[in-house]
mmCIF file of C-alpha atoms and ligand atoms in Angstrom:
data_model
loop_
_atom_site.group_PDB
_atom_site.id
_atom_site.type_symbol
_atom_site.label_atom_id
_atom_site.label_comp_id
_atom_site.label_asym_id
_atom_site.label_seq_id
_atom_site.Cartn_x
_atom_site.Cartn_y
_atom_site.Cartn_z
ATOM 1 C CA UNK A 279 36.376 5.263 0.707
ATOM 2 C CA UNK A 280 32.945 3.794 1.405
ATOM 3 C CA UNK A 281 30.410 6.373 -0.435
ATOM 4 C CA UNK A 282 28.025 7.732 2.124
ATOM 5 C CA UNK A 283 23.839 8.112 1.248
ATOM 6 C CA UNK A 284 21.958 10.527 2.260
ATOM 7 C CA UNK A 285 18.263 10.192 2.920
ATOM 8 C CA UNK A 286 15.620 12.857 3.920
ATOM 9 C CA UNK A 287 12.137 12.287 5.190
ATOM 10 C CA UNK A 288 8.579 13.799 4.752
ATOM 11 C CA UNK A 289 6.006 13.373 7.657
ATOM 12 C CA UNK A 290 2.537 14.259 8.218
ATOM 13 C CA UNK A 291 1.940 13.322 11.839
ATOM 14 C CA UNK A 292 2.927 10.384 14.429
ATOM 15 C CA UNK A 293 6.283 9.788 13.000
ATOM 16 C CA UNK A 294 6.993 6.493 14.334
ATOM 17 C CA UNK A 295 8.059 5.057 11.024
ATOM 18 C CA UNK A 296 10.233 7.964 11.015
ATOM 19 C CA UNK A 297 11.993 6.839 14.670
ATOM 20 C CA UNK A 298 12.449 3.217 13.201
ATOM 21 C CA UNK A 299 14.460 4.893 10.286
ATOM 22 C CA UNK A 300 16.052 7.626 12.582
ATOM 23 C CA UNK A 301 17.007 4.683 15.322
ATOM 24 C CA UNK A 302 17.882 1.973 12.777
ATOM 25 C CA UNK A 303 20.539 4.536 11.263
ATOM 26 C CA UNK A 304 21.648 5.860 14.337
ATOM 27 C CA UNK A 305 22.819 2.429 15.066
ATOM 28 C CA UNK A 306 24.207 1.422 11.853
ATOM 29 C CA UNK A 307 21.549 -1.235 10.820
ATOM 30 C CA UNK A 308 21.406 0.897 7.525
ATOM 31 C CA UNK A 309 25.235 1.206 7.077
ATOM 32 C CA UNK A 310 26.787 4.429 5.488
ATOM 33 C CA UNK A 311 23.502 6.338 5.566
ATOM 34 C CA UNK A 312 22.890 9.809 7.535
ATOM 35 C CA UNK A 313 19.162 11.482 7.754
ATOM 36 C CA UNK A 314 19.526 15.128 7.003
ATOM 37 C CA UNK A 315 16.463 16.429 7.068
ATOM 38 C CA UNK A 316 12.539 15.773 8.651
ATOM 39 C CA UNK A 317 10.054 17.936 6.725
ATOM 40 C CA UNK A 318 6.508 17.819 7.456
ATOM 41 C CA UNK A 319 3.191 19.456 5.691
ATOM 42 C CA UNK A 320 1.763 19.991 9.163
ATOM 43 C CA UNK A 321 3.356 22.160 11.439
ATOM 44 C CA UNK A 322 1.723 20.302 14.392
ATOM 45 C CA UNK A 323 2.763 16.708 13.238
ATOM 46 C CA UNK A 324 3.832 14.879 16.377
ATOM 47 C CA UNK A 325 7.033 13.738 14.812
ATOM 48 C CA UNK A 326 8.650 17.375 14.436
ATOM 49 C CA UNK A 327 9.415 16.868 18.224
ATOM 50 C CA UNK A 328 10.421 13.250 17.856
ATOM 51 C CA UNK A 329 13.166 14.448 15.305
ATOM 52 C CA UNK A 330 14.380 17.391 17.402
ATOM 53 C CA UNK A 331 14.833 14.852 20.526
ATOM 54 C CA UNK A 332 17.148 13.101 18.478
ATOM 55 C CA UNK A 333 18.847 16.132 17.037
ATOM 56 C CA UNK A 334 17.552 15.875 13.442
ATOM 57 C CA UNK A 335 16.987 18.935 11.659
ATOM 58 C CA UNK A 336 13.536 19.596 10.773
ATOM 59 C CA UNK A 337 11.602 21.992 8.709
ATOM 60 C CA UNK A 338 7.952 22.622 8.270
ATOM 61 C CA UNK A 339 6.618 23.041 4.744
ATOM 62 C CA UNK A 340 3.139 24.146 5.089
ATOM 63 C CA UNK A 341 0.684 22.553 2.882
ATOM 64 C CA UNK A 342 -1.946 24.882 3.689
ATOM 65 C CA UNK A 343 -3.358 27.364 1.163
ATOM 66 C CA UNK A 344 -0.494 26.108 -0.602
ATOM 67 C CA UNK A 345 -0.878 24.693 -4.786
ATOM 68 C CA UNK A 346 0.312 21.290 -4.862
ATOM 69 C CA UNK A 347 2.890 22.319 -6.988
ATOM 70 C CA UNK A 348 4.040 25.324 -5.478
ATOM 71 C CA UNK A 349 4.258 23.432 -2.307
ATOM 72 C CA UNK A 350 6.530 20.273 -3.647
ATOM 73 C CA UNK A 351 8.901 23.281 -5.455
ATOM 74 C CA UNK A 352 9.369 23.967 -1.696
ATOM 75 C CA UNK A 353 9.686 20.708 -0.520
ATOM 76 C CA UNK A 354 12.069 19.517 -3.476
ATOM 77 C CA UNK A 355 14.278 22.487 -3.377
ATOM 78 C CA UNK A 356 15.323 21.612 0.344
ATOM 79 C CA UNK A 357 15.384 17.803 -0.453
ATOM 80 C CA UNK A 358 18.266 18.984 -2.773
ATOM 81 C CA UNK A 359 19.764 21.880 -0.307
ATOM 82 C CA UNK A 360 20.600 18.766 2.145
ATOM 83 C CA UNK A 361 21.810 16.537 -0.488
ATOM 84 C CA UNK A 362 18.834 14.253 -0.216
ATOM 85 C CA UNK A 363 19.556 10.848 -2.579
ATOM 86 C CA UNK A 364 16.729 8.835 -1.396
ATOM 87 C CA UNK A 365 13.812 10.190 0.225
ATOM 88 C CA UNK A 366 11.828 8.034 2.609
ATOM 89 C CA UNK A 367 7.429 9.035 2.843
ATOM 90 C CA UNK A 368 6.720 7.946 6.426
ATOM 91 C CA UNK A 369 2.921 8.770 6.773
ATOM 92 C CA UNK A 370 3.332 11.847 4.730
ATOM 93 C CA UNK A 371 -0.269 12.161 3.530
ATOM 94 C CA UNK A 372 -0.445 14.341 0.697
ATOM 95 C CA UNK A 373 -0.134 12.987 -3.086
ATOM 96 C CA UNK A 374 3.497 14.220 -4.516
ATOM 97 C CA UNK A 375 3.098 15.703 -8.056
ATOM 98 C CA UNK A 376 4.629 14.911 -11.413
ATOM 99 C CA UNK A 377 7.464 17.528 -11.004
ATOM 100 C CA UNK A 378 8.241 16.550 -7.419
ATOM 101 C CA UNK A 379 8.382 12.535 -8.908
ATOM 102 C CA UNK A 380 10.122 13.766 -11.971
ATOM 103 C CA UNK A 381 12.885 15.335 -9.342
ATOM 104 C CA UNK A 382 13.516 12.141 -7.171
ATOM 105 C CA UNK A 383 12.331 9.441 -10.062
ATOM 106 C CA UNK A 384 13.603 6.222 -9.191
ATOM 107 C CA UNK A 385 14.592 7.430 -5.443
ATOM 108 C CA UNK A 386 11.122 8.011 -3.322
ATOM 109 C CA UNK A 387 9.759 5.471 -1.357
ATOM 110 C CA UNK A 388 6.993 4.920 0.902
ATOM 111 C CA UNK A 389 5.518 2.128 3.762
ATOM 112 C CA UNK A 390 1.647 1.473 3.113
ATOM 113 C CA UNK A 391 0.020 -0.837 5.882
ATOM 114 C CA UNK A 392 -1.259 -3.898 3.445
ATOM 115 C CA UNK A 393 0.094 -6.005 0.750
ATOM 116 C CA UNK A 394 0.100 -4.206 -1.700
ATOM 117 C CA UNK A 395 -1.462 -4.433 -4.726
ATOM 118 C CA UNK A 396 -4.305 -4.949 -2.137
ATOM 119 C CA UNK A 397 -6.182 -2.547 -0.420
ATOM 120 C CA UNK A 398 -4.052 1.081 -1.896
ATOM 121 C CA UNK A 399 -5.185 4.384 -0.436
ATOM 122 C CA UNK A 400 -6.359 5.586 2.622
ATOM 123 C CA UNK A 401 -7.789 3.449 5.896
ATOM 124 C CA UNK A 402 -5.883 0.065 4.636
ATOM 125 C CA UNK A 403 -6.531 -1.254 7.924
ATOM 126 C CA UNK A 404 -10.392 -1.374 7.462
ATOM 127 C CA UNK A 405 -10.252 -1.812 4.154
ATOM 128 C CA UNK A 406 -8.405 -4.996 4.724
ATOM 129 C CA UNK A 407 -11.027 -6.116 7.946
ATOM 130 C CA UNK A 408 -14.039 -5.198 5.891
ATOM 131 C CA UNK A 409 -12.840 -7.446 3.186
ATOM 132 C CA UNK A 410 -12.507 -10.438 5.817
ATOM 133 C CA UNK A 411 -8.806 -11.114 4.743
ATOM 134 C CA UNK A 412 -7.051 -13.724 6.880
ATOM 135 C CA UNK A 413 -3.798 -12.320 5.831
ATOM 136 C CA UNK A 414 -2.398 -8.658 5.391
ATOM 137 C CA UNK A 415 0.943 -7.028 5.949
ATOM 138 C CA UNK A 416 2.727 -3.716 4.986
ATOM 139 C CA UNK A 417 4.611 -2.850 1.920
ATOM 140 C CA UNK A 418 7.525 -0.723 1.105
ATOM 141 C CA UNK A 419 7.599 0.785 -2.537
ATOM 142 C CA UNK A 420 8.866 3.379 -4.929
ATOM 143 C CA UNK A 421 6.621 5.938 -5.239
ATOM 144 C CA UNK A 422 4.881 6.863 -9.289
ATOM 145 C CA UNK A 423 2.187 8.846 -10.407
ATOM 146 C CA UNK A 424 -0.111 5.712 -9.841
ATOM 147 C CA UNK A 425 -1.815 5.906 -6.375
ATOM 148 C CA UNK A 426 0.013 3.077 -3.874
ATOM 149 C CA UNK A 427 1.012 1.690 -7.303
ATOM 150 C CA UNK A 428 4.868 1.924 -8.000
ATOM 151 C CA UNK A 429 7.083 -1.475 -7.981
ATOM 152 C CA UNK A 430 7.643 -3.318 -4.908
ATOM 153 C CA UNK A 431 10.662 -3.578 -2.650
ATOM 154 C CA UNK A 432 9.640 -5.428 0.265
ATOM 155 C CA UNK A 433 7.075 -6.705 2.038
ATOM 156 C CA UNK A 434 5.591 -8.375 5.482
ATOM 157 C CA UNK A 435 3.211 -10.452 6.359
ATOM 158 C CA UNK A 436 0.658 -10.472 8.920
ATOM 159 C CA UNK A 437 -2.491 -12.447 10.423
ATOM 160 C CA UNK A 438 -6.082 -11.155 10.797
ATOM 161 C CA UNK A 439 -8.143 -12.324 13.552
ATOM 162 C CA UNK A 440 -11.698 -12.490 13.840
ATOM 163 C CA UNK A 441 -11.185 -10.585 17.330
ATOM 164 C CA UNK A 442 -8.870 -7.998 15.542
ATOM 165 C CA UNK A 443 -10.152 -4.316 15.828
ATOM 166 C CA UNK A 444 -8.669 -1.307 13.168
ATOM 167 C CA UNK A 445 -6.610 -0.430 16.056
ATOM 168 C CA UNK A 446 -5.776 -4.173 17.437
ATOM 169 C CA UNK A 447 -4.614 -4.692 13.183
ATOM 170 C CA UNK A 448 -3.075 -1.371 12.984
ATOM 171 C CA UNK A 449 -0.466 -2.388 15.864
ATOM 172 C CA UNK A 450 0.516 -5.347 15.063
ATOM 173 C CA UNK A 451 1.065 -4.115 11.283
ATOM 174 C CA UNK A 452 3.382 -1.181 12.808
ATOM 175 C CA UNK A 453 5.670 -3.486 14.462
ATOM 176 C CA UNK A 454 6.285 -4.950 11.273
ATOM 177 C CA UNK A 455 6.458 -1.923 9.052
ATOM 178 C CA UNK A 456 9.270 -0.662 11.808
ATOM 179 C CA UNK A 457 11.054 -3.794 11.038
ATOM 180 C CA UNK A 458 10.539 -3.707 7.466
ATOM 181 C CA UNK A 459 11.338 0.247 6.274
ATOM 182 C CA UNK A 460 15.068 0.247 7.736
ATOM 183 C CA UNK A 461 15.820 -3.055 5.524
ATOM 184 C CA UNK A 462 14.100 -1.746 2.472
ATOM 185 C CA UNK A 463 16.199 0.966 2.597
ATOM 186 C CA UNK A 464 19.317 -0.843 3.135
ATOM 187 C CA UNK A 465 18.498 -2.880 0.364
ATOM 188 C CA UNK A 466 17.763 0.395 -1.973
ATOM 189 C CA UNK A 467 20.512 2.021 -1.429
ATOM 190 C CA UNK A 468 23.298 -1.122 -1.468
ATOM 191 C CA UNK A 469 21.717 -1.768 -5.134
ATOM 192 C CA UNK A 470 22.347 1.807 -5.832
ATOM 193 C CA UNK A 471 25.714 1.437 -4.963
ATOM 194 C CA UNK A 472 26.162 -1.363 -7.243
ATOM 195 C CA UNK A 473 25.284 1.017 -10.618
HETATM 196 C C1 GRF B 615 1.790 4.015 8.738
HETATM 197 O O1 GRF B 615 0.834 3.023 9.000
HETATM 198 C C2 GRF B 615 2.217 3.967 7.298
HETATM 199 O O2 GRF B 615 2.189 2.686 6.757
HETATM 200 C C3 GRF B 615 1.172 4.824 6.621
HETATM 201 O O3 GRF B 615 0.891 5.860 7.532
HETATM 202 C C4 GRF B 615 1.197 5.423 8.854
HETATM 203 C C5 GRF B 615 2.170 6.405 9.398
HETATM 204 O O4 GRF B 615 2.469 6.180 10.759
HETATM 205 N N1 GRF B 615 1.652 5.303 5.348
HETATM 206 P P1 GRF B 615 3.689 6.937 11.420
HETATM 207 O O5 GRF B 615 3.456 8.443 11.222
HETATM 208 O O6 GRF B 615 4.950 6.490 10.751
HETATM 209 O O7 GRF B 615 3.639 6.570 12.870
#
């Protein structure tokens, strides 16, 4: 019997990565996978609604007034109520601590909009226009302690134009990162598989 993964994902806002994932699964371009959970910090993140319209099960784990640690107790002990082997940061924008890496180590990743080790932290897409790059691109990785930091899995490249804007950059990275997340993940969890 094929063994089946389970991933669970933590938003802060928009989502879309989280549709990519959510769609690519749905039709089975990340084979032997389900998505059992959505949680997100913010309990107005746009994506809570995304998730619902496809019949995901989400939960809201507010950051706010929260300790960091206290908070990612919360966040870790549902991971594990819904099974979660591998979870998947999709714009969640709050810094996981040591326990919460400790918990997953090995099986957290995240999408960052630049090629990585370029450019880590927030506003990428600047970052990345201020520098006058002619080439950027997103990266999928497994999340450390280190900020942006942890090793590699994938990555895509894309063009800077002297015409591009943040926003102009910012799309044309998303399609990518869409593109790039669902096979990242694939790849993960097939070499997990393999162990
Ligand atoms: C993406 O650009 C991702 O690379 C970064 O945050 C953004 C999240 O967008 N980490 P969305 O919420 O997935 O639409």
């Amino acid at each position: 019997m094929t063994k089946r993964s389970t991933i669970g994902i933590l938003i802060s806002g928009r989502g879309s990565n989280m549709v990519a994932l959510a769609d690519a699964l749905r039709e089975g371009r990340v084979p032997d996978t389900e998505l059992a959970v959505v949680i997100s910090d913010q309990p107005q993140a746009a994506g809570l609604a995304k998730a619902k319209e496809r019949g995901i099960e989400t939960l809201v784990i507010e950051r706010r007034g929260r300790k960091r640690a206290e908070h990612d107790r919360e966040v870790v002990a549902a991971l594990k109520a819904h099974h979660v082997d591998l979870v998947c940061l999709a714009g969640y924008m709050r810094v996981l601590s040591r326990e919460f890496i400790e918990a997953f180590r090995g099986r957290i990743l995240n999408i960052h909009p630049s090629l990585l080790p370029s450019f880590p932290g927030l506003d990428a897409q600047k970052q990345a226009i201020d520098h006058g790059v002619k080439w950027t691109g997103c990266t999928v990785h497994f999340v450390d302690e280190t900020l942006d930091g942890g090793p590699i899995v994938a990555q895509r490249v894309v063009p800077v134009s002297d015409e591009d804007t943040v926003e102009s950059l910012s799309a044309r990275i998303l399609k990518q990162e869409h593109e790039l997340y669902p096979e990242a993940v694939t790849m993960v969890l097939s070499n997990n598989h393999r162990d």
